[in-house]
Short mmCIF file of C-alpha atoms in Angstrom, two decimals:
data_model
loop_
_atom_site.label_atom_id
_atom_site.label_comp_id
_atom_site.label_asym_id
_atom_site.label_seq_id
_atom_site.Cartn_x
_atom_site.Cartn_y
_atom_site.Cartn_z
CA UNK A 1 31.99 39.75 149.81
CA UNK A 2 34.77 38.99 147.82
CA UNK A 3 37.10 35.37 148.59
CA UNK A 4 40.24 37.53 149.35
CA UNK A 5 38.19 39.35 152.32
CA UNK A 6 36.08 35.93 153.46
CA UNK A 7 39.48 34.40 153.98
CA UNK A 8 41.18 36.79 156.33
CA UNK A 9 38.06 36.79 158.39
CA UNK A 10 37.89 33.51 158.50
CA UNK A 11 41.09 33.11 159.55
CA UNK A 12 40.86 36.04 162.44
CA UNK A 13 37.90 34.11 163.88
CA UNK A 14 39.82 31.24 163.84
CA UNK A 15 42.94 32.45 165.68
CA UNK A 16 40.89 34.16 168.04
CA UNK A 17 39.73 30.85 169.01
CA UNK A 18 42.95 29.09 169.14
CA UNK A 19 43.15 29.00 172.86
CA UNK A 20 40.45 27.06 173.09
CA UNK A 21 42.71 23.90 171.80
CA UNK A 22 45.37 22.49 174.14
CA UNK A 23 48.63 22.19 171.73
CA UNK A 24 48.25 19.58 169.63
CA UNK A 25 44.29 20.08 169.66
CA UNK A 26 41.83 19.17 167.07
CA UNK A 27 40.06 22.06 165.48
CA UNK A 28 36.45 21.15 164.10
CA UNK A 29 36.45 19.43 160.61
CA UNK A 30 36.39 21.83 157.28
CA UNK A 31 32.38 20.86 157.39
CA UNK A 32 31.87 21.79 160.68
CA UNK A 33 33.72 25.43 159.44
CA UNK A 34 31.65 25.46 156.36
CA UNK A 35 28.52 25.02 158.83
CA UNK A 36 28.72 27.49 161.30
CA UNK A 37 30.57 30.36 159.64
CA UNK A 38 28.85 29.78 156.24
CA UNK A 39 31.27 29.66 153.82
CA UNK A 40 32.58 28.07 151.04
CA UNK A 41 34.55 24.88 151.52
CA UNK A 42 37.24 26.80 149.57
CA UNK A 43 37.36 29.74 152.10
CA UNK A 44 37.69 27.41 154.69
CA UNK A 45 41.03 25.38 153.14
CA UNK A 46 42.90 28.70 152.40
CA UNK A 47 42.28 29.71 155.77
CA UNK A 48 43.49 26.96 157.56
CA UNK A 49 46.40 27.00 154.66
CA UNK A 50 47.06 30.72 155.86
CA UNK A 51 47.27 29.61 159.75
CA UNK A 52 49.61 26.49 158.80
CA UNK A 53 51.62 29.20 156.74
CA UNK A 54 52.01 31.31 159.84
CA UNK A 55 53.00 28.32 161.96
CA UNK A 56 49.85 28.40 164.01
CA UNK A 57 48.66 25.06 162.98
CA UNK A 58 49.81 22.08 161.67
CA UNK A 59 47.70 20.19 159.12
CA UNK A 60 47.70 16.24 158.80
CA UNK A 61 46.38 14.81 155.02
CA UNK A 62 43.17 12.80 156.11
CA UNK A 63 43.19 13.48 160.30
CA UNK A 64 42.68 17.47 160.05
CA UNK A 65 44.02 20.53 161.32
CA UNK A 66 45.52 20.48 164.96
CA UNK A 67 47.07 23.46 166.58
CA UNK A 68 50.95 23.88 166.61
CA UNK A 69 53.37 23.23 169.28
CA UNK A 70 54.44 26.51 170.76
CA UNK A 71 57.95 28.00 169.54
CA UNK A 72 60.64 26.94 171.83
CA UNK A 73 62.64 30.60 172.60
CA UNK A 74 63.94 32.68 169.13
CA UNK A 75 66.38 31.90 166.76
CA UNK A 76 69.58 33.95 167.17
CA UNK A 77 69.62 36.79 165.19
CA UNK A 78 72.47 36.85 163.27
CA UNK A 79 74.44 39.85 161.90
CA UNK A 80 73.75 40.93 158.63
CA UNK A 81 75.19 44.73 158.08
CA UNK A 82 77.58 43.04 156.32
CA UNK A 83 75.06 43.21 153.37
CA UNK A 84 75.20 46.95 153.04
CA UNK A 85 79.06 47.50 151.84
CA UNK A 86 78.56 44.18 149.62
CA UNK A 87 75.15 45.55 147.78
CA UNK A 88 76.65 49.12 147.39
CA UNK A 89 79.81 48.12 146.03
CA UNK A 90 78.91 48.69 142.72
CA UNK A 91 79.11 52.23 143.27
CA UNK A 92 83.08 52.20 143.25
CA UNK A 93 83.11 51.02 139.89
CA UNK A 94 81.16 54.17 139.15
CA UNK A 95 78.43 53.00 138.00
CA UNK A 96 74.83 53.86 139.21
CA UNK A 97 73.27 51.60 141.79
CA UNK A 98 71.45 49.36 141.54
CA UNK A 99 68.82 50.06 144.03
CA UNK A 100 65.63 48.23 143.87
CA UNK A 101 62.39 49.72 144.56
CA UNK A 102 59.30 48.25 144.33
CA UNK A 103 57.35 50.58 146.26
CA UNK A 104 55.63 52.34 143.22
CA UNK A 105 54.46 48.88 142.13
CA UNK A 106 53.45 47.46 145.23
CA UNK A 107 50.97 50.09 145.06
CA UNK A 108 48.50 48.23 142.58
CA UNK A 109 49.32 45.01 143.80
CA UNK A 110 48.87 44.96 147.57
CA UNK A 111 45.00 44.54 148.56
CA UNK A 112 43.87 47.00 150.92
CA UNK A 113 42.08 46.52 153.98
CA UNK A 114 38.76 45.01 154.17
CA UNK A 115 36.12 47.46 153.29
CA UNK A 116 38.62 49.69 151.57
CA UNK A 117 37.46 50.89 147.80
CA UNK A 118 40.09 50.05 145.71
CA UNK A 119 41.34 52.91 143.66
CA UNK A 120 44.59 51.66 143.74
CA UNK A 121 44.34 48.73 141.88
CA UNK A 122 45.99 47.34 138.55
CA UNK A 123 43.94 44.78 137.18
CA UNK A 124 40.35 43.88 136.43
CA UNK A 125 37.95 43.36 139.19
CA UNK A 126 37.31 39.46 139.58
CA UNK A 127 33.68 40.72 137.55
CA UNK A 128 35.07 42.12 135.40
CA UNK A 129 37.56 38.77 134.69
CA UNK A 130 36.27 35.92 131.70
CA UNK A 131 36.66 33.72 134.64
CA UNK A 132 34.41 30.94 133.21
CA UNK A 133 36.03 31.48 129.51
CA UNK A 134 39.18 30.87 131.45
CA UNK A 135 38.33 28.03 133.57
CA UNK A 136 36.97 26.47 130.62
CA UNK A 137 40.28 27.33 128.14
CA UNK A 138 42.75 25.67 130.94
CA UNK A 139 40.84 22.60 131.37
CA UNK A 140 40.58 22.10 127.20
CA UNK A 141 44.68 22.63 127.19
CA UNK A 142 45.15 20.06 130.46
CA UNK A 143 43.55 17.59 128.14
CA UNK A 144 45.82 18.62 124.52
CA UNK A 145 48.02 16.08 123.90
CA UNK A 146 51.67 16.59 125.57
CA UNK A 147 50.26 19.73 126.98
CA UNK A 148 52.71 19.14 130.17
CA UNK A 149 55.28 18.55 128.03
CA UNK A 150 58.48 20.92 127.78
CA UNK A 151 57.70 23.97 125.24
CA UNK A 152 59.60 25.57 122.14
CA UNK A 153 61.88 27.59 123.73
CA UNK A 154 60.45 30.68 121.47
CA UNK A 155 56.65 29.64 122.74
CA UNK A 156 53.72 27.71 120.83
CA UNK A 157 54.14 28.24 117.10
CA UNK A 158 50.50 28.67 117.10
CA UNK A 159 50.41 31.18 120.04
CA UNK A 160 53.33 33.81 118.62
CA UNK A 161 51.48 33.50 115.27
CA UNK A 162 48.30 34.22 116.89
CA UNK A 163 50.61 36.96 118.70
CA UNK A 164 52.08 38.60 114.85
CA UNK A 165 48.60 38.90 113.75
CA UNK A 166 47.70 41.43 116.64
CA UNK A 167 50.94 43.68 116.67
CA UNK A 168 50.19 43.89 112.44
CA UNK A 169 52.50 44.98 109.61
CA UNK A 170 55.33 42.93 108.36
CA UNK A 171 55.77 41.34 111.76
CA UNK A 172 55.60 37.67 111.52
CA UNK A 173 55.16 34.62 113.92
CA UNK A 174 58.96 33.96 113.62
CA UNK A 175 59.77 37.77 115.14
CA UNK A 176 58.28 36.81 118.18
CA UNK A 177 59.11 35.42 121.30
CA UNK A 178 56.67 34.23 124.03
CA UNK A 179 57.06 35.50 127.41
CA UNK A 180 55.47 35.40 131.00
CA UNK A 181 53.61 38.36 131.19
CA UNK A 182 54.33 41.83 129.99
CA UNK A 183 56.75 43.15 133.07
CA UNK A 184 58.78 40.13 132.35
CA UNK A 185 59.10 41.47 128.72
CA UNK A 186 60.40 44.88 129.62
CA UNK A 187 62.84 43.51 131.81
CA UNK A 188 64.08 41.69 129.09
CA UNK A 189 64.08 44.13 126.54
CA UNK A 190 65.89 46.79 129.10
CA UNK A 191 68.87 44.03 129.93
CA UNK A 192 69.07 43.27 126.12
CA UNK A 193 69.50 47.16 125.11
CA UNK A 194 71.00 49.07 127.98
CA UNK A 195 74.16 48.23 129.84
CA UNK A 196 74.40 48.97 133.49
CA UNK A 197 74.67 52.75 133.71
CA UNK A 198 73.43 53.86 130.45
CA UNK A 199 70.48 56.08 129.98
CA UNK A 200 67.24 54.97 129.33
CA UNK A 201 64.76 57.71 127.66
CA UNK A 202 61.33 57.28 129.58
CA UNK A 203 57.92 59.96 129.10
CA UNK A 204 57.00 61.88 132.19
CA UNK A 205 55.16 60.80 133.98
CA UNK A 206 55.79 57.14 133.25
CA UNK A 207 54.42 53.07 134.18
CA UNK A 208 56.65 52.49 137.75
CA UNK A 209 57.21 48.95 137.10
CA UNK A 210 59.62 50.22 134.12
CA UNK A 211 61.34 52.51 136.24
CA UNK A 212 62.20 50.08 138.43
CA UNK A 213 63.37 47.68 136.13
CA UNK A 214 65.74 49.99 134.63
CA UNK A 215 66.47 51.22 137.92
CA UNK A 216 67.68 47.74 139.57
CA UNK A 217 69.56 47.20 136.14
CA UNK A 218 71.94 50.03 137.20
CA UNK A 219 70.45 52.38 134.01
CA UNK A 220 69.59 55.96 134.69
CA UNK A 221 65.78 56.84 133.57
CA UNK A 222 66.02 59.92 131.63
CA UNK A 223 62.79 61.73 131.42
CA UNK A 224 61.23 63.51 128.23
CA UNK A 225 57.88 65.22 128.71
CA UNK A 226 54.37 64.14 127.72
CA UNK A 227 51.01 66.72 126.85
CA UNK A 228 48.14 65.31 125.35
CA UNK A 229 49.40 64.11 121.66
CA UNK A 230 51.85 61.80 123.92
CA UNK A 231 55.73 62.33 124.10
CA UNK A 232 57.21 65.57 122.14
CA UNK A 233 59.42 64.69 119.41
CA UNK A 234 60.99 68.13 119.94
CA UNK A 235 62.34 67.09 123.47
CA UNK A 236 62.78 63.85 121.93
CA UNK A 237 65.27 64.59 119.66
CA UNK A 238 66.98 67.10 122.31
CA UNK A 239 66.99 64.61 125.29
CA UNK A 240 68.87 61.77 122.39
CA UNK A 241 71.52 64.11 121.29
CA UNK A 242 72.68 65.11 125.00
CA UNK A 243 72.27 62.24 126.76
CA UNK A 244 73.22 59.92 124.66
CA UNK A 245 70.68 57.56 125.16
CA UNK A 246 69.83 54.28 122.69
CA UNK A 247 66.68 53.50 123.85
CA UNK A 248 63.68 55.84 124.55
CA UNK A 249 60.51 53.54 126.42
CA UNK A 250 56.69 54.50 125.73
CA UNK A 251 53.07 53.61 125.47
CA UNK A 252 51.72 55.15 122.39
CA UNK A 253 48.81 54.12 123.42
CA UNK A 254 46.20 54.89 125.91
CA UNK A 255 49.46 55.81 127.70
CA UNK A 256 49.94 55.04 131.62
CA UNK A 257 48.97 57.19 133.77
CA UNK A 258 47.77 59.73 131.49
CA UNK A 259 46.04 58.08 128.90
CA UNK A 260 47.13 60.10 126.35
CA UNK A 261 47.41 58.83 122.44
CA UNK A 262 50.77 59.36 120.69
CA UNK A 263 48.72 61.50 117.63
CA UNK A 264 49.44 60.07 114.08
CA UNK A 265 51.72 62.71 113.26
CA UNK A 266 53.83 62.02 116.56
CA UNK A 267 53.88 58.73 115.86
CA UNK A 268 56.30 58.99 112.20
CA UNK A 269 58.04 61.68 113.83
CA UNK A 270 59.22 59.03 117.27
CA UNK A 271 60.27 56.43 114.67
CA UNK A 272 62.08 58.69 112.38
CA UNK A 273 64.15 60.34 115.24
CA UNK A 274 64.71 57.50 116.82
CA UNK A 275 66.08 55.94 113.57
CA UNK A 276 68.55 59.02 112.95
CA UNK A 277 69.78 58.82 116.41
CA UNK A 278 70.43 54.95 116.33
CA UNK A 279 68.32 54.15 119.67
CA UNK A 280 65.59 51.45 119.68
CA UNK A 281 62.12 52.19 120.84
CA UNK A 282 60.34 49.97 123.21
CA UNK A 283 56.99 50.15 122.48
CA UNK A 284 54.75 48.66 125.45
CA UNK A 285 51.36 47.91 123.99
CA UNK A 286 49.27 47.23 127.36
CA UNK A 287 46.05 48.70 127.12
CA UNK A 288 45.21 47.94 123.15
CA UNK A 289 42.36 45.11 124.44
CA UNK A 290 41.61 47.96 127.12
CA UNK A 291 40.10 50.38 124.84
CA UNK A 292 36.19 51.61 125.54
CA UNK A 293 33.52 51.52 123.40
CA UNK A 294 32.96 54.61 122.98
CA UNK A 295 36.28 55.03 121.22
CA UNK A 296 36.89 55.35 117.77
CA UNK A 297 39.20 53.07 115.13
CA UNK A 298 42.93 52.56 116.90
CA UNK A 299 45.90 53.60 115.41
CA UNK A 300 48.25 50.60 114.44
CA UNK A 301 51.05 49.50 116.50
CA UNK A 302 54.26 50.92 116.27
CA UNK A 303 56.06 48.19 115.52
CA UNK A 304 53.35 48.05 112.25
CA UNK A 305 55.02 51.11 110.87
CA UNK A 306 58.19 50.35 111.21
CA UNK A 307 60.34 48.89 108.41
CA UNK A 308 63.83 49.70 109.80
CA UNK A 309 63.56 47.32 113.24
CA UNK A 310 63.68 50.53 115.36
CA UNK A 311 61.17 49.11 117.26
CA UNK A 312 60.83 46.27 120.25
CA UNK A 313 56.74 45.33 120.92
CA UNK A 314 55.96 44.32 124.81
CA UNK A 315 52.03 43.04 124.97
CA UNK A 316 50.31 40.71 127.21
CA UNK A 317 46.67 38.70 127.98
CA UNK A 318 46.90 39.22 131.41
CA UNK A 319 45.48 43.46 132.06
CA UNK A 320 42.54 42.20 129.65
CA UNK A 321 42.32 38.81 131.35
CA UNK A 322 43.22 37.80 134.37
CA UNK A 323 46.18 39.02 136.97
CA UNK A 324 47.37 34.76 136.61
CA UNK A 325 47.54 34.72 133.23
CA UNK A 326 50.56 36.00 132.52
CA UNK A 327 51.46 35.48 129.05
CA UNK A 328 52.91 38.28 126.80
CA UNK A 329 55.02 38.54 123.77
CA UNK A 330 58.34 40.41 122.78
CA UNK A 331 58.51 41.37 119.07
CA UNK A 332 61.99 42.31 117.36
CA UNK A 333 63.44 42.38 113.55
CA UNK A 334 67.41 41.93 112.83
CA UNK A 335 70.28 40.98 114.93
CA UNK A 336 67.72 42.46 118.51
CA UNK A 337 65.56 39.32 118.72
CA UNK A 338 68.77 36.74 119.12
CA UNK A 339 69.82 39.28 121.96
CA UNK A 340 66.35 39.17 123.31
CA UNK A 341 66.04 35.37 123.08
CA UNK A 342 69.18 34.94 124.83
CA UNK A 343 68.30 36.59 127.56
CA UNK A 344 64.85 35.41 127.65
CA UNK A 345 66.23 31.38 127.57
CA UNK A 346 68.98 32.66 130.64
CA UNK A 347 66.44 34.17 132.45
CA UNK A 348 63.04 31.57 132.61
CA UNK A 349 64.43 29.09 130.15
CA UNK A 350 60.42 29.04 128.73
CA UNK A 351 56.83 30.27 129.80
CA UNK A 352 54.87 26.71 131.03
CA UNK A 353 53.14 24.45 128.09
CA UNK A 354 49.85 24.70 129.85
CA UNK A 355 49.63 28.49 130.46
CA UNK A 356 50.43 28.83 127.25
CA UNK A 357 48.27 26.51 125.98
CA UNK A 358 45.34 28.00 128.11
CA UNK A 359 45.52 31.57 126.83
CA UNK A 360 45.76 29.93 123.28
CA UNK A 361 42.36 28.33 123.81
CA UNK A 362 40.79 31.12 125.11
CA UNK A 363 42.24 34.06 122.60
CA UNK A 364 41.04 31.44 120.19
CA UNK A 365 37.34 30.49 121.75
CA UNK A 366 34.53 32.63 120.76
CA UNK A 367 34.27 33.58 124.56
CA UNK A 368 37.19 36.13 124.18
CA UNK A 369 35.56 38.31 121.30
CA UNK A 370 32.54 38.40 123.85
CA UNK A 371 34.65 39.09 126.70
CA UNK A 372 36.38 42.06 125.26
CA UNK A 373 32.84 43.56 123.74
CA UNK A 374 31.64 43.03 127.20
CA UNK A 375 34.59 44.89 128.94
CA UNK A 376 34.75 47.77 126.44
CA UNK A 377 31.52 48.60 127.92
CA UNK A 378 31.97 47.76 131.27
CA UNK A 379 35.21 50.48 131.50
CA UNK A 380 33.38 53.08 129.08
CA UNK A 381 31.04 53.49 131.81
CA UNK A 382 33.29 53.37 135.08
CA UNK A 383 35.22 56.01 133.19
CA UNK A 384 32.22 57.85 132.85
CA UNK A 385 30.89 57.79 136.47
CA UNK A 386 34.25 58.46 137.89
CA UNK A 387 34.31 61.54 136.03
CA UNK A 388 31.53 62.82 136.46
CA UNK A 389 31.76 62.26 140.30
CA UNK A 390 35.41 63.48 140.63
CA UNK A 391 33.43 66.39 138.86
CA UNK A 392 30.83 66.89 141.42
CA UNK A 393 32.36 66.32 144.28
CA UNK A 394 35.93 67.37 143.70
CA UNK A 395 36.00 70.04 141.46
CA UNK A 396 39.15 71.24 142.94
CA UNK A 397 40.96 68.57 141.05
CA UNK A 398 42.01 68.77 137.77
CA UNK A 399 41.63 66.08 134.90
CA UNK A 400 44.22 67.03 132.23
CA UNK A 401 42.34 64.10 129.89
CA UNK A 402 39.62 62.06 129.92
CA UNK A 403 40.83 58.96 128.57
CA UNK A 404 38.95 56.63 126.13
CA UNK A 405 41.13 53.38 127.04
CA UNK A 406 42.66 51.65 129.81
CA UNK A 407 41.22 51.90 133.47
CA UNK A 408 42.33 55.51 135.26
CA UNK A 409 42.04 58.38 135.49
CA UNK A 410 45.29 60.64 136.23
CA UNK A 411 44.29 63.53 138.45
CA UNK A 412 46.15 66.48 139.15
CA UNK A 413 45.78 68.12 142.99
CA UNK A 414 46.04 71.79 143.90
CA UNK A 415 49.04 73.54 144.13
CA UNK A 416 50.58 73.34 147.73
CA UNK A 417 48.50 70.36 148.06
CA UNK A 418 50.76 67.27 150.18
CA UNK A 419 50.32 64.29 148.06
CA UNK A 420 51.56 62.36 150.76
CA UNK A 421 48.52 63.62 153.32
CA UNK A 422 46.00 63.22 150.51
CA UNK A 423 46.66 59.51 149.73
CA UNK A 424 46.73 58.60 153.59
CA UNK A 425 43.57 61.30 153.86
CA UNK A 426 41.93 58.97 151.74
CA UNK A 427 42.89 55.96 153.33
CA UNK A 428 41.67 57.00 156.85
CA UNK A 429 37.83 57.42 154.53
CA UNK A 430 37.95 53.78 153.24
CA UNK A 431 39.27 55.38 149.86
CA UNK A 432 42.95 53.67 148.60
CA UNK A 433 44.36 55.85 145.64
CA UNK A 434 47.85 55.47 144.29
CA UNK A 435 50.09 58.62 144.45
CA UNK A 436 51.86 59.99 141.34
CA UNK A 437 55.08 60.94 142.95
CA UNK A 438 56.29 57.16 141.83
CA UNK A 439 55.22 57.83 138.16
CA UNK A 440 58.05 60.89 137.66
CA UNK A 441 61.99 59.67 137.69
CA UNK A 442 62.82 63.32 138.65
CA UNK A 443 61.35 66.20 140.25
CA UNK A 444 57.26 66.20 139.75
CA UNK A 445 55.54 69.30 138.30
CA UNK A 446 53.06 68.73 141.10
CA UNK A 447 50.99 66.76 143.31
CA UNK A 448 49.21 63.86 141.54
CA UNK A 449 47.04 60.85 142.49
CA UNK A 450 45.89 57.57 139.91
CA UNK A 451 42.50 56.69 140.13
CA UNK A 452 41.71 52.91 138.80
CA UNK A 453 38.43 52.21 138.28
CA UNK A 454 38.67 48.74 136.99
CA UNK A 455 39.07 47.13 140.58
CA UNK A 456 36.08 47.74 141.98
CA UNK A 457 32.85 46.17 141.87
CA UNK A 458 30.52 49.20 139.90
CA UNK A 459 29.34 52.34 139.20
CA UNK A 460 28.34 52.23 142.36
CA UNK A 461 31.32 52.15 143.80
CA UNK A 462 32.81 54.19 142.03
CA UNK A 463 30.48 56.72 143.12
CA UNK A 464 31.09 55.90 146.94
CA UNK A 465 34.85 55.80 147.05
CA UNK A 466 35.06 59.55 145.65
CA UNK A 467 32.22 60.47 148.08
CA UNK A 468 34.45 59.07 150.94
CA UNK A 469 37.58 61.01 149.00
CA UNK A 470 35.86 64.20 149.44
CA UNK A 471 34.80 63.79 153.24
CA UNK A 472 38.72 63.34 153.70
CA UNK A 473 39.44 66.40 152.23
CA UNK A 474 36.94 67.75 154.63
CA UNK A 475 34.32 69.48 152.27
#
C-alpha cells in the first residue's frame, strides 16, 4: 500500500475513534499507533499532523496528541460578492480576462481515491522515482559548504553549465537561467513575451498547464493544428500572418498529449517561419530524459539549431525525477534573457541553494545515468502493455500514435461518444483517466481521454485498470 493511502486510513480510524476522548483527552502514544495498526512511525506523525491540520486535535511537543476543544458557534460569514465586479474589471479596459483555471491541471495532480488506478497521473510512480539516488544527493549538498547560503541570482554556475551541455549547440552556461521547475519557466517566458491580450500560438491539442498560464496572463491561446510529424508549418505560417501573434509554444518532442515528434524537416521549417515573422518560439523540452528504450537516436533541441535567438528552452529534473524536485532551466540569446531574468528575480527572487545543490549531486552521481537506463525500460514496457490491452479490450478506441517517449497514451473515443460520461464511467470502475477536452483552447475535433501509465505500480496494473475501463463501458 502506498504512504499517501496508509495515511488517510490511518487518519479515518483515528477520527472514528475520537469520541472515545473527553475534550482535551490523551490519544495513545505514536508507539502505541505504530503497535496496533502496524504502521510506520512516519504514517502515524502525518496522520496525527492531518487531524491537527483539520482542527481535530491539538498536538503538544513532548506530552502528545490530545483532542481539540470543540468550536464555539461559526464565524460570521462575511460578504464577499464584492470580489466579482473587482476581478472582472479588467474587461472594461478591453482586454481579455484573466480567468484562472486550473481545472485541466488539477487533473494529474489530485490523487484519486484509495484503490483507484491512476491513469490520470503526471509524474513517475514513487517506483519508478531514484528515491535513494535522491535521498542520498540532498544529504551530500546539506553538508557542501554554504549550501544554505543565499544563491546566484541566475542559479549555481555549475548547475546552468551542467544545464547548456544538455540543451546543445552554441548555448552556453551564461544563456541560462535556473528556475523552480519547468511550469514556473513557462510562466516566465509567457509574461516576458506576451502582453496581456496578445495572442499566443499554441498546437492542438496542447499541455493545460500552458494554457492556463497564458490564460490567467490575459493572452488569448491561438491554436494551430498537430498530425503526426508535429505542428504544420503550413498553418503555421497562416495562423502568424492573421493573428498577429509573436510567440508560437510547442514540444517538438515526444509532444504532450500526443507524443508526436516535430520530423527533421518540420523542425528548419518552425524556426525559419518563425524567424520571418519576428515571433519567438518557446520550446518546452519535458520529456527528452522520458524517452524509451526502444527508441532510436533523438533529434537535437531546438534551441541547438538555432543561431538567430528565435528560440526560448523550458526543461526540468523533476518529470524524470521526482514531483519535489523542481528544478528547471530557461535558455535565451540577445536582449530575451535580461527580460526573462527580470522577471524571474521579481517573481521568486532565486530557486533554494540546497535544491539546487541536490539535483546537482544527483545529475552528477553515477546513480542518474542508471536511473534513466532503468526508466527507459521501465516506460518502454508500460507503453507496451497499455497498448496492447487498450487493443484487446477496447478496440473501439482509436490510438492515432504509439509513442516512443514520455508516459501516455492519447486515445481518441467514438464519435457521439460523451467524454464527460466516459471519464466518470471509469471512475465509478476504480479506473481515473484524464479527459482531453482541457488539452484543446477551442472547439475539440472529438472526444478524447489521456492515459498515463507512469503512475501506477506495473504491467500489472496497467492491465487491470483498462480491464475495469472496459466493464464501464459495459462490454
Amino acid at each position: 500500500m502506498q504512504e499517501r493511502s496508509s495515511v488517510v486510513d490511518l487518519a479515518n480510524s483515528l477520527k472514528a475513534e475520537l469520541d472515545r476522548y473527553s475534550p482535551g483527552g490523551k490519544l495513545p502514544s505514536s508507539r502505541a499507533l505504530v503497535e496496533r495498526f502496524r504502521v510506520s512511525p512516519v504514517t502515524v506523525s502525518r496522520a496525527i499532523a492531518q487531524l491537527a491540520a483539520e482542527g481535530l486535535v491539538v498536538t503538544r511537543p513532548g506530552a502528545g496528541a490530545f483532542r481539540a476543544e470543540p468550536r464555539t458557534g461559526a464565524p460570521e460569514a462575511g460578504d464577499t460578492s464584492w470580489q466579482e465586479v473587482t476581478l472582472s474589471a479588467a474587461g472594461a479596459a478591453g482586454l481579455v480576462p484573466r480567468a484562472v483555471d486550473a481545472s485541466g491541471v488539477l487533473v494529474t495532480l489530485a490523487a484519486p481515491p484509495t484503490g483507484v488506478v491512476e491513469f490520470n497521473g503526471g509524474y513517475l510512480h514513487p517506483s519508478l522515482q531514484p528515491e535513494r539516488a535522491l535521498a542520498a544527493a540532498l544529504a551530500r549538498a546539506g553538508r557542501r559548504p554554504g549550501a544554505w547560503g543565499r544563491p546566484p541570482t541566475d542559479g549555481l554556475p555549475e548547475l546552468r553549465e551542467w544545464f547548456a551541455r544538455e540543451i546543445g549547440g552554441s548555448v552556453g552556461p551564461a544563456d541560462v537561467l535556473v528556475t523552480a521547475g519547468g511550469q514556473s519557466a513557462l510562466t516566465t517566458a509567457l509574461h516576458a513575451l506576451a502582453p496581456p491580450g496578445a495572442p499566443v500560438l499554441v498546437e492542438s491539442p496542447t499541455y493545460p498547464g500552458m494554457l492556463a498560464v497564458a490564460r490567467a496572463a490575459g493572452m488569448r491561446p491561438v491554436p494551430v493544428p498537430t498530425d503526426a510529424e508535429g505542428v504544420r508549418p503550413d498553418l503555421l505560417e497562416a495562423a502568424l500572418r492573421a493573428s498577429g501573434a509573436r510567440v508560437f509554444v510547442c514540444q517538438p518532442l515526444f509532444q504532450n498529449p500526443t507524443g508526436s515528434v516535430l520530423s527533421p524537416r518540420r523542425r528548419l521549417d518552425v524556426l525559419r517561419i518563425a524567424r520571418a515573422a519576428g515571433a519567438f518560439v518557446v520550446e518546452d523540452d519535458f520529456a527528452r530524459r522520458l524517452v524509451h528504450e526502444d527508441a532510436g537516436p533523438l533529434p537535437p533541441t531546438l534551441a541547438a539549431q538555432d543561431p538567430d535567438g528565435v528560440v526560448v528552452h523550458v526543461c526540468s529534473l523533476t518529470k524524470a525525477a521526482s514531483p519535489s524536485l523542481r528544478v528547471g532551466a530557461l535558455a535565451a540569446r540577445g536582449p530575451v534573457l535580461e527580460r526573462l531574468r527580470a522577471i524571474q528575480i521579481v517573481d521568486q527572487f532565486f530557486v533554494p541553494r540546497p535544491l539546487q545543490e541536490a539535483a546537482l549531486e544527483l545529475v552528477g552521481s553515477p546513480a542518474w545515468s542508471r536511473h534513466l537506463r532503468s526508466l527507459a525500460g521501465e516506460l518502454a514496457a508500460r507503453r507496451t502493455a497499455m497498448a496492447a490491452a487498450v487493443a484487446r479490450e477496447l478496440p473501439e478506441l482509436t490510438v492515432p500514435h504509439t509513442p516512443s517517449g514520455g508516459f501516455h497514451l492519447w486515445v481518441r473515443l467514438p464519435d457521439g461518444t460523451d467524454e464527460a460520461a466516459f471519464v466518470a464511467a471509469g471512475l465509478r470502475a476504480g479506473a481515473a483517466v484524464a479527459p482531453g477536452r482541457p488539452y484543446f483552447c477551442a472547439e475539440p475535433p472529438a472526444g478524447h481521454v489521456r492515459l498515463s501509465h507512469a503512475g501506477v505500480a506495473g504491467t500489472a496494473e496497467v492491465a487491470e485498470g483498462v480491464r475495469r475501463l472496459r466493464a464501464a463501458v459495459g462490454r
